[in-house]
Coordinates of C-alpha atoms in Angstrom, one line a residue:
X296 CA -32.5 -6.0 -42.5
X297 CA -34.2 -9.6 -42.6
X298 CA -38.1 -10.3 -40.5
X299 CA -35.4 -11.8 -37.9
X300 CA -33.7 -8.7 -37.1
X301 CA -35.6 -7.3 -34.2
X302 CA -37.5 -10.3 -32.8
X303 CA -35.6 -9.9 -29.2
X304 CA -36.4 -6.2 -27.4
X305 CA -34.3 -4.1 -25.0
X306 CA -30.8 -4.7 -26.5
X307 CA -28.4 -4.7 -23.6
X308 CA -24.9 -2.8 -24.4
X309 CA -21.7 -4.6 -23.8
X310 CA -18.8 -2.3 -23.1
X311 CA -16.4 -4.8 -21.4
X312 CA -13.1 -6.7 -22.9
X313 CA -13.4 -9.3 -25.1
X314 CA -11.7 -12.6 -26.4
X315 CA -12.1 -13.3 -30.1
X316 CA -12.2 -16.2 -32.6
X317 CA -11.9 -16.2 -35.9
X318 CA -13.2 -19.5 -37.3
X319 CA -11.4 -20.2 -41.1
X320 CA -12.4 -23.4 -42.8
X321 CA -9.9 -24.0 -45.3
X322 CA -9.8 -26.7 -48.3
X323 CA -6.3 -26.0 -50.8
X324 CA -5.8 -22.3 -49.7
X325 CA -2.2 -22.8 -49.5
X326 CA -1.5 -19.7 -51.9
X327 CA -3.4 -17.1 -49.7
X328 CA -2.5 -18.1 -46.0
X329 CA -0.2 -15.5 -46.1
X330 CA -2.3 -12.8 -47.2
X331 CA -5.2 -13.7 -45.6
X332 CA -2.9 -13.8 -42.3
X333 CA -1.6 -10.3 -42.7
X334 CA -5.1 -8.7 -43.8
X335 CA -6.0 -10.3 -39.9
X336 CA -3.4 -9.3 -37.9
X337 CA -3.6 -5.5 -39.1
X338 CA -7.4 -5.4 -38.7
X339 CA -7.7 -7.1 -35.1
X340 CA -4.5 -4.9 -34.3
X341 CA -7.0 -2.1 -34.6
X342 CA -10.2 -3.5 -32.9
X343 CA -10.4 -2.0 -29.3
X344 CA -11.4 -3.7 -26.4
X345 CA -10.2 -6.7 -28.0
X346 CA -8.1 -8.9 -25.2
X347 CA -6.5 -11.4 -27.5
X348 CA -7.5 -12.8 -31.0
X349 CA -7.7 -16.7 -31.9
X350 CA -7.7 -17.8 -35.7
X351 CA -9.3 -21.3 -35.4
X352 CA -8.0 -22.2 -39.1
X353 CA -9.7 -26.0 -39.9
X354 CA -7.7 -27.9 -42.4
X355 CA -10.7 -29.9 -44.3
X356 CA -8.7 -32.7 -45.9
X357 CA -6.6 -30.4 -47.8
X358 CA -3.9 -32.0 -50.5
X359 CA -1.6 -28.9 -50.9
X360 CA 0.5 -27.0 -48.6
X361 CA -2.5 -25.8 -46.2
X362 CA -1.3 -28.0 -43.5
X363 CA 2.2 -27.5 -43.7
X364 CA 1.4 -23.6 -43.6
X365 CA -0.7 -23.6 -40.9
X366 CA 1.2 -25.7 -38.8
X367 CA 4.0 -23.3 -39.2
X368 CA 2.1 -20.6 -38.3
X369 CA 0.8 -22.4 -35.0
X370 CA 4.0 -23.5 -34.0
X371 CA 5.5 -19.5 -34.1
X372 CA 6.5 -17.6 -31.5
X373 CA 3.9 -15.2 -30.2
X374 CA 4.5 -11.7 -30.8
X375 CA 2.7 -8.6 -30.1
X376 CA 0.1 -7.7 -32.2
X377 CA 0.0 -11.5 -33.5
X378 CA -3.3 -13.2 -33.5
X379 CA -2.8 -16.8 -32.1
X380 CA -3.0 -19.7 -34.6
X381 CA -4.7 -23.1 -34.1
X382 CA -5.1 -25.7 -36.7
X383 CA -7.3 -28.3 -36.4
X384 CA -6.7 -30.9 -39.3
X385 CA -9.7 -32.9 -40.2
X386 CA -9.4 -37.0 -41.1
X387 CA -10.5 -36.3 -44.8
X388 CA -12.5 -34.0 -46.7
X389 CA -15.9 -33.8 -45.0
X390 CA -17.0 -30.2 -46.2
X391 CA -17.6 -26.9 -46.1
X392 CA -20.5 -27.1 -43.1
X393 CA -18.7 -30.0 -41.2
X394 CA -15.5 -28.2 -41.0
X395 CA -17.8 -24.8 -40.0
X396 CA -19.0 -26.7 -37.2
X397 CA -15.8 -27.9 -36.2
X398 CA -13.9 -24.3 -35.8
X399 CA -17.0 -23.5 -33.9
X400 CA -16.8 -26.3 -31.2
X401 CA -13.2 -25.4 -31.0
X402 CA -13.2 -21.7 -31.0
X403 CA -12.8 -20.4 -27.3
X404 CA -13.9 -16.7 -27.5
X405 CA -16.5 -14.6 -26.4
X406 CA -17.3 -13.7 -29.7
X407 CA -16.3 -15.9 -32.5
X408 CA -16.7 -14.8 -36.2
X409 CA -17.3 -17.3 -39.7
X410 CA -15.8 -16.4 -42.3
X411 CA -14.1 -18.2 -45.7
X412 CA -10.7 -18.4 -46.0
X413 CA -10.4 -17.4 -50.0
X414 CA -10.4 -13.7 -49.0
X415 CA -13.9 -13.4 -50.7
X416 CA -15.4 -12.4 -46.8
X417 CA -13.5 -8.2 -46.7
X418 CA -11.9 -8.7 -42.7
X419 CA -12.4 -5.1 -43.2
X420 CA -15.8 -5.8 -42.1
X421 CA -14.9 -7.4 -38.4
X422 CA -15.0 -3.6 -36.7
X423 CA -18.6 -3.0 -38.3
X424 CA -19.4 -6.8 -36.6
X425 CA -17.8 -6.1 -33.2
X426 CA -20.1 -2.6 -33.0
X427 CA -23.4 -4.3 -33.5
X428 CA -22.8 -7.0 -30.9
X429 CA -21.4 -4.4 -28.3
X430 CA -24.8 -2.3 -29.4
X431 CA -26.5 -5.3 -28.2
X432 CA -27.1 -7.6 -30.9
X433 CA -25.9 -11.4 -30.4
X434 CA -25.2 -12.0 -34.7
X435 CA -24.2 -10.0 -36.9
X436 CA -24.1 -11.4 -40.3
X437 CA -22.8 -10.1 -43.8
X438 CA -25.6 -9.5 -46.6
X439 CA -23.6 -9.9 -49.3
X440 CA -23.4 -7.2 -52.0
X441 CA -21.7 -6.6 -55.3
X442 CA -20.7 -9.9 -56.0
X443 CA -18.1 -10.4 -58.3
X444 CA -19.0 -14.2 -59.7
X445 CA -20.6 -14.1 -63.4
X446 CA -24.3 -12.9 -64.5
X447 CA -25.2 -16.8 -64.3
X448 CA -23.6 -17.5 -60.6
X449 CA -25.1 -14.4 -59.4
X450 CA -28.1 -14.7 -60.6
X451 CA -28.7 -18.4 -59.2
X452 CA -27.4 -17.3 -55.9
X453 CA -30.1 -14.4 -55.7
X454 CA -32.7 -16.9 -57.3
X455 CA -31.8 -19.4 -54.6
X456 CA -31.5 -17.3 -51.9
X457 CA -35.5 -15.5 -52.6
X458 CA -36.9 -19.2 -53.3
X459 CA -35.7 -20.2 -50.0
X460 CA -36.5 -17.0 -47.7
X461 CA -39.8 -17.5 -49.2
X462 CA -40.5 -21.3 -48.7
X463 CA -38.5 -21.5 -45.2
X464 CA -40.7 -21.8 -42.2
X465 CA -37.9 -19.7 -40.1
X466 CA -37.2 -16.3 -41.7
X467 CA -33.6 -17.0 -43.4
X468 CA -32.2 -13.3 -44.5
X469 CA -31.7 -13.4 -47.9
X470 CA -28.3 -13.3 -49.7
X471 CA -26.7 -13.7 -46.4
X472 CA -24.0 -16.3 -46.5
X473 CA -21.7 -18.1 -43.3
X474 CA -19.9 -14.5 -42.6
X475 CA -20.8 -13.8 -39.9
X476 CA -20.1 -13.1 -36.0
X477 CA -21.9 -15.1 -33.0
X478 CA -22.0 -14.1 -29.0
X479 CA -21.1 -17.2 -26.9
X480 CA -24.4 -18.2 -26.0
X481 CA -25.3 -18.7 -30.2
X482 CA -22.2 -20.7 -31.0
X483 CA -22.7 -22.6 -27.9
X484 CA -26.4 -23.4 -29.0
X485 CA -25.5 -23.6 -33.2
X486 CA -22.9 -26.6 -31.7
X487 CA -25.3 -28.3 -29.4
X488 CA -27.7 -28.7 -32.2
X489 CA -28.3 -32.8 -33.1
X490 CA -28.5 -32.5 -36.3
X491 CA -25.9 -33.8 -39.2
X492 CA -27.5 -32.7 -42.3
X493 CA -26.4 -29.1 -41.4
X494 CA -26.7 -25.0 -43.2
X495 CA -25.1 -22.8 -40.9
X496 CA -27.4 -19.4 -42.2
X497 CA -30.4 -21.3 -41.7
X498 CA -29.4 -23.0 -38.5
X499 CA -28.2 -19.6 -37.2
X500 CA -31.5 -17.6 -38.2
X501 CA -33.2 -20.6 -36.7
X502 CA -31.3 -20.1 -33.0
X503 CA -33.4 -16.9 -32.8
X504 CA -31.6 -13.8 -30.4
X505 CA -31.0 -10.4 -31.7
X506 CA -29.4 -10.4 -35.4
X507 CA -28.5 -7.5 -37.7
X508 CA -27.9 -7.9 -41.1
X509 CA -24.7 -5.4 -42.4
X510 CA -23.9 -4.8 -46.4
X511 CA -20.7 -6.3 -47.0
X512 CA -19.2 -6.0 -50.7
X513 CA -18.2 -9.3 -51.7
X514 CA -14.7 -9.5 -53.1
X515 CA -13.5 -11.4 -56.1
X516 CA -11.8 -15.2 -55.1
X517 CA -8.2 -14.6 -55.3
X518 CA -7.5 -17.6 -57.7
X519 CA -10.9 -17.9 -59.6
X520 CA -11.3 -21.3 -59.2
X521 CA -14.1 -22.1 -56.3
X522 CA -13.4 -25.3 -54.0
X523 CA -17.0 -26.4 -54.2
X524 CA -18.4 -27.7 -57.4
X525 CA -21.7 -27.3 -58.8
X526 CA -22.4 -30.9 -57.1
X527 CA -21.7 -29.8 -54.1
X528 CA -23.7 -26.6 -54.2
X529 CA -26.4 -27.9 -55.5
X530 CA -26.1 -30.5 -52.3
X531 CA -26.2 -27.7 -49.9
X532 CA -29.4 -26.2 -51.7
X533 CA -31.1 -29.6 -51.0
X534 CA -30.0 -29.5 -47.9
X535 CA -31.1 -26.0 -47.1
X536 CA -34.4 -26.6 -49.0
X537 CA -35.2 -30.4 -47.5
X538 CA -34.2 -28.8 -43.5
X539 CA -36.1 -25.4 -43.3
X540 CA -39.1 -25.9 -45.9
X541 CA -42.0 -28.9 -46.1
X542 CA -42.4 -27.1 -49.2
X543 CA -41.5 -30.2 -51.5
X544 CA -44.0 -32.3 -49.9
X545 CA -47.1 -30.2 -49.7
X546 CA -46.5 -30.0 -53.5
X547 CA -48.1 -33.5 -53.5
X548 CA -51.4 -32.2 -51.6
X549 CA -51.5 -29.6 -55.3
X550 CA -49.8 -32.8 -57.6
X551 CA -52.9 -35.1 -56.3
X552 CA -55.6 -32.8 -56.7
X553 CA -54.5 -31.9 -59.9
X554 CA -54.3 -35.8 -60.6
X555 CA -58.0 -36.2 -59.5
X556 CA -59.5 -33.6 -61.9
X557 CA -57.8 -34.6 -64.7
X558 CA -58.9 -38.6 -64.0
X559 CA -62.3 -36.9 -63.2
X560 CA -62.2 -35.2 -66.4
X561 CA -61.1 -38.1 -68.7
X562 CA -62.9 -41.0 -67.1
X563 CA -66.4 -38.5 -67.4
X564 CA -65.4 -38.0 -71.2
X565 CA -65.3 -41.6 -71.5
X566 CA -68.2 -42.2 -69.8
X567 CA -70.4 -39.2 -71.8
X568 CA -69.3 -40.9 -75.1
X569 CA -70.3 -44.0 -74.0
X570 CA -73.9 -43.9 -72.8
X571 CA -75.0 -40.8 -74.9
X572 CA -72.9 -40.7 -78.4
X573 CA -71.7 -44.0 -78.4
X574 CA -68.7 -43.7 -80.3
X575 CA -65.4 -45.4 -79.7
X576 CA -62.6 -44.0 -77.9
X577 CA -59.3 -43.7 -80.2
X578 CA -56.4 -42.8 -79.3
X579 CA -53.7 -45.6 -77.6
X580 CA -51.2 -43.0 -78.2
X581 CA -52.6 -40.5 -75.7
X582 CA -53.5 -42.7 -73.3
X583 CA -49.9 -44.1 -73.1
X584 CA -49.1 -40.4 -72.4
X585 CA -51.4 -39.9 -69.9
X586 CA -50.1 -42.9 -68.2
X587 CA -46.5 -41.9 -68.6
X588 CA -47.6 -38.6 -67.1
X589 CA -48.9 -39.4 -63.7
X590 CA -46.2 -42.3 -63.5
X591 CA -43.6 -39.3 -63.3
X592 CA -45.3 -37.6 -61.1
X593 CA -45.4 -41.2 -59.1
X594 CA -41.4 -40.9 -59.6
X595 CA -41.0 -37.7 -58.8
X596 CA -42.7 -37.7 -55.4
X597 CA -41.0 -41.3 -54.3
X598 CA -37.8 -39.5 -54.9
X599 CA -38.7 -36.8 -52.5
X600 CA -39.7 -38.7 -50.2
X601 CA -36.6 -40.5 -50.4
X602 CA -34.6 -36.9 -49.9
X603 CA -36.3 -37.1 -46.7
X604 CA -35.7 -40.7 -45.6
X605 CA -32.0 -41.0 -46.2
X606 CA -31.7 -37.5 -43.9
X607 CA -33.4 -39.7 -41.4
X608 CA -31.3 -42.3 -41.9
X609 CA -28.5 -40.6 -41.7
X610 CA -29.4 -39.4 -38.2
X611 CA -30.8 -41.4 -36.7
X612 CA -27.2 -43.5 -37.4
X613 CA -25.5 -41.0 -35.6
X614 CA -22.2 -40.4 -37.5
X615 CA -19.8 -38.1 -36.2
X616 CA -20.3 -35.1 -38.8
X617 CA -16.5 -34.5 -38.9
X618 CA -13.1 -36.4 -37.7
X619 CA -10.1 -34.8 -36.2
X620 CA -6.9 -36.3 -37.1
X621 CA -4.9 -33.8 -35.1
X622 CA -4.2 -30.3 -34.0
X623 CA -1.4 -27.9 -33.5
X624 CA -1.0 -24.2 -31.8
X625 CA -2.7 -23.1 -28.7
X626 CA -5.1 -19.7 -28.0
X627 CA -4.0 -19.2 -24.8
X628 CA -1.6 -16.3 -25.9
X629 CA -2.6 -12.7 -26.1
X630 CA -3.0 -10.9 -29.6

């Protein structure tokens, strides 16, 4: 359970019928649609109080079969028991966040759960979800537990994961990922949030309400091969780190202080030698270093500075974070 969990008192319980969504972002997941659909419909087939089911299943620029499968199973006739299907195809391949925020805007239900589309999130989880926000939380999110990625994935992910909950100036629950479900009022705020450079966990832990944090085992990907790179991972750490932390530039407050005693130092070295000893100062070679030293530092604090400016820039230009090219199906039908 994360410092978040119990900021909002007097949980109210919610006993009525609901409407779900199922947000899916989906990048070359051709091969699993049809699992992944049948897993769905047999869980929310179970889930009571449940008035009808939408799978909001956002094609991001995919160049297999994903679109062609998904249209076919938008276009299909309802059945009974059958969780409506809407794709929403995006222009090209604008990422993992941007096609998170898109099944959110689009996702029509009361309650409306995240969750990746390699089969990696258990849907076996959704009942345990549904019971915290009828207890009276408004998120319930996924911490994730017995990961199945190597020693050296899981290992960055924890390391990650503690660096940020430590530097963030909003509580962000550690190892908790996008799975997760949302009440209506969250989504609606998670969507009306300006920004572009977006991380749905830390945007989500920075809405505030009532959150829960639930162990969730983490399954193995079906196919072993991940759809983001280590590029784009290490992107979304940036972002995570540069949007919820000033950590990287108070480092410069330590950095410059650290610069000053050592100038202090060496220039009251010189200066000792000089009036008292009178010997020469040797020694070209270290004050190249020296030189070199503090001109990476110079670097090195220009380039964060630079992290920060192009996030400006970048918003302040006011880019759509994601296109729609088209969509198919409708959620009107009952599951």
């Amino acid at each position: 359970m994360s410092r978040a969990d119990d900021r909002m008192a007097a949980p109210v319980r919610r006993d009525h019928a609901v409407r779900l969504s199922i947000v899916l972002p989906m990048y070359n997941e051709a091969q699993v649609i049809g699992d992944l659909f049948a897993q769905l419909t047999q869980v929310v087939g179970a889930l009571e109080g449940v008035t009808s089911t939408e799978l909001v299943c956002v094609n991001d620029g995919s160049r297999d079969g994903t679109g062609a499968a998904l249209d076919a199973l938008a276009t299909d006739a309802p059945a009974p028991g059958r969780p409506a299907v809407r794709a929403v195809h995006l222009a090209r391949n604008f990422g993992h966040q941007a096609a998170v925020l898109c099944g959110l805007a689009h996702a029509r239900g009361d309650v409306v759960v995240v969750m990746d589309a390699d089969l990696q999130d258990d849907p076996a989880a959704l009942p345990r979800f549904l019971d915290g926000w009828r207890a009276g939380d408004d998120v319930v999110y996924a911490v994730r537990v017995k990961r199945k990625e190597s020693i050296a994935k899981r290992a960055a992910f924890a390391g990650f994961h503690r660096l940020l909950g430590g530097i963030a100036r909003t509580p962000i629950p550690v190892d908790a990922g996008n799975f997760s479900l949302l009440d209506r009022r969250v989504v609606d705020a998670v969507v009306a949030l300006p920004e572009v450079d977006r991380y749905f966990p830390g945007l989500r832990a920075w809405i505030g309400f009532r959150q829960r944090g639930v162990p969730v085992e983490r399954n193995p990907r079906y196919d072993d091969q991940p759809r983001v790179s280590f590029g784009g991972l290490v992107r979304l750490a940036k972002t995570a780190i540069f949007g919820f932390s000033s950590l990287p530039l108070t480092v410069f407050y330590g950095l410059a202080v650290l610069s000053g005693l050592a100038f202090a130092g060496v220039a009251g070295f010189a200066l000792y030698h000089k009036l008292f000893t009178g010997l020469a100062i040797p020694g070209w070679a270290s004050i190249l270093m020296a030189a070199c030293f503090f001109g990476a530092l110079n670097a090195l604090g220009i380039a964060v500075l630079g992290e920060y400016v192009i996030r400006i820039y970048d918003q302040v230009r006011r880019r759509p974070t994601y296109l729609v090219a088209r969509a198919s199906g409708d959620t009107e039908e009952t599951a």
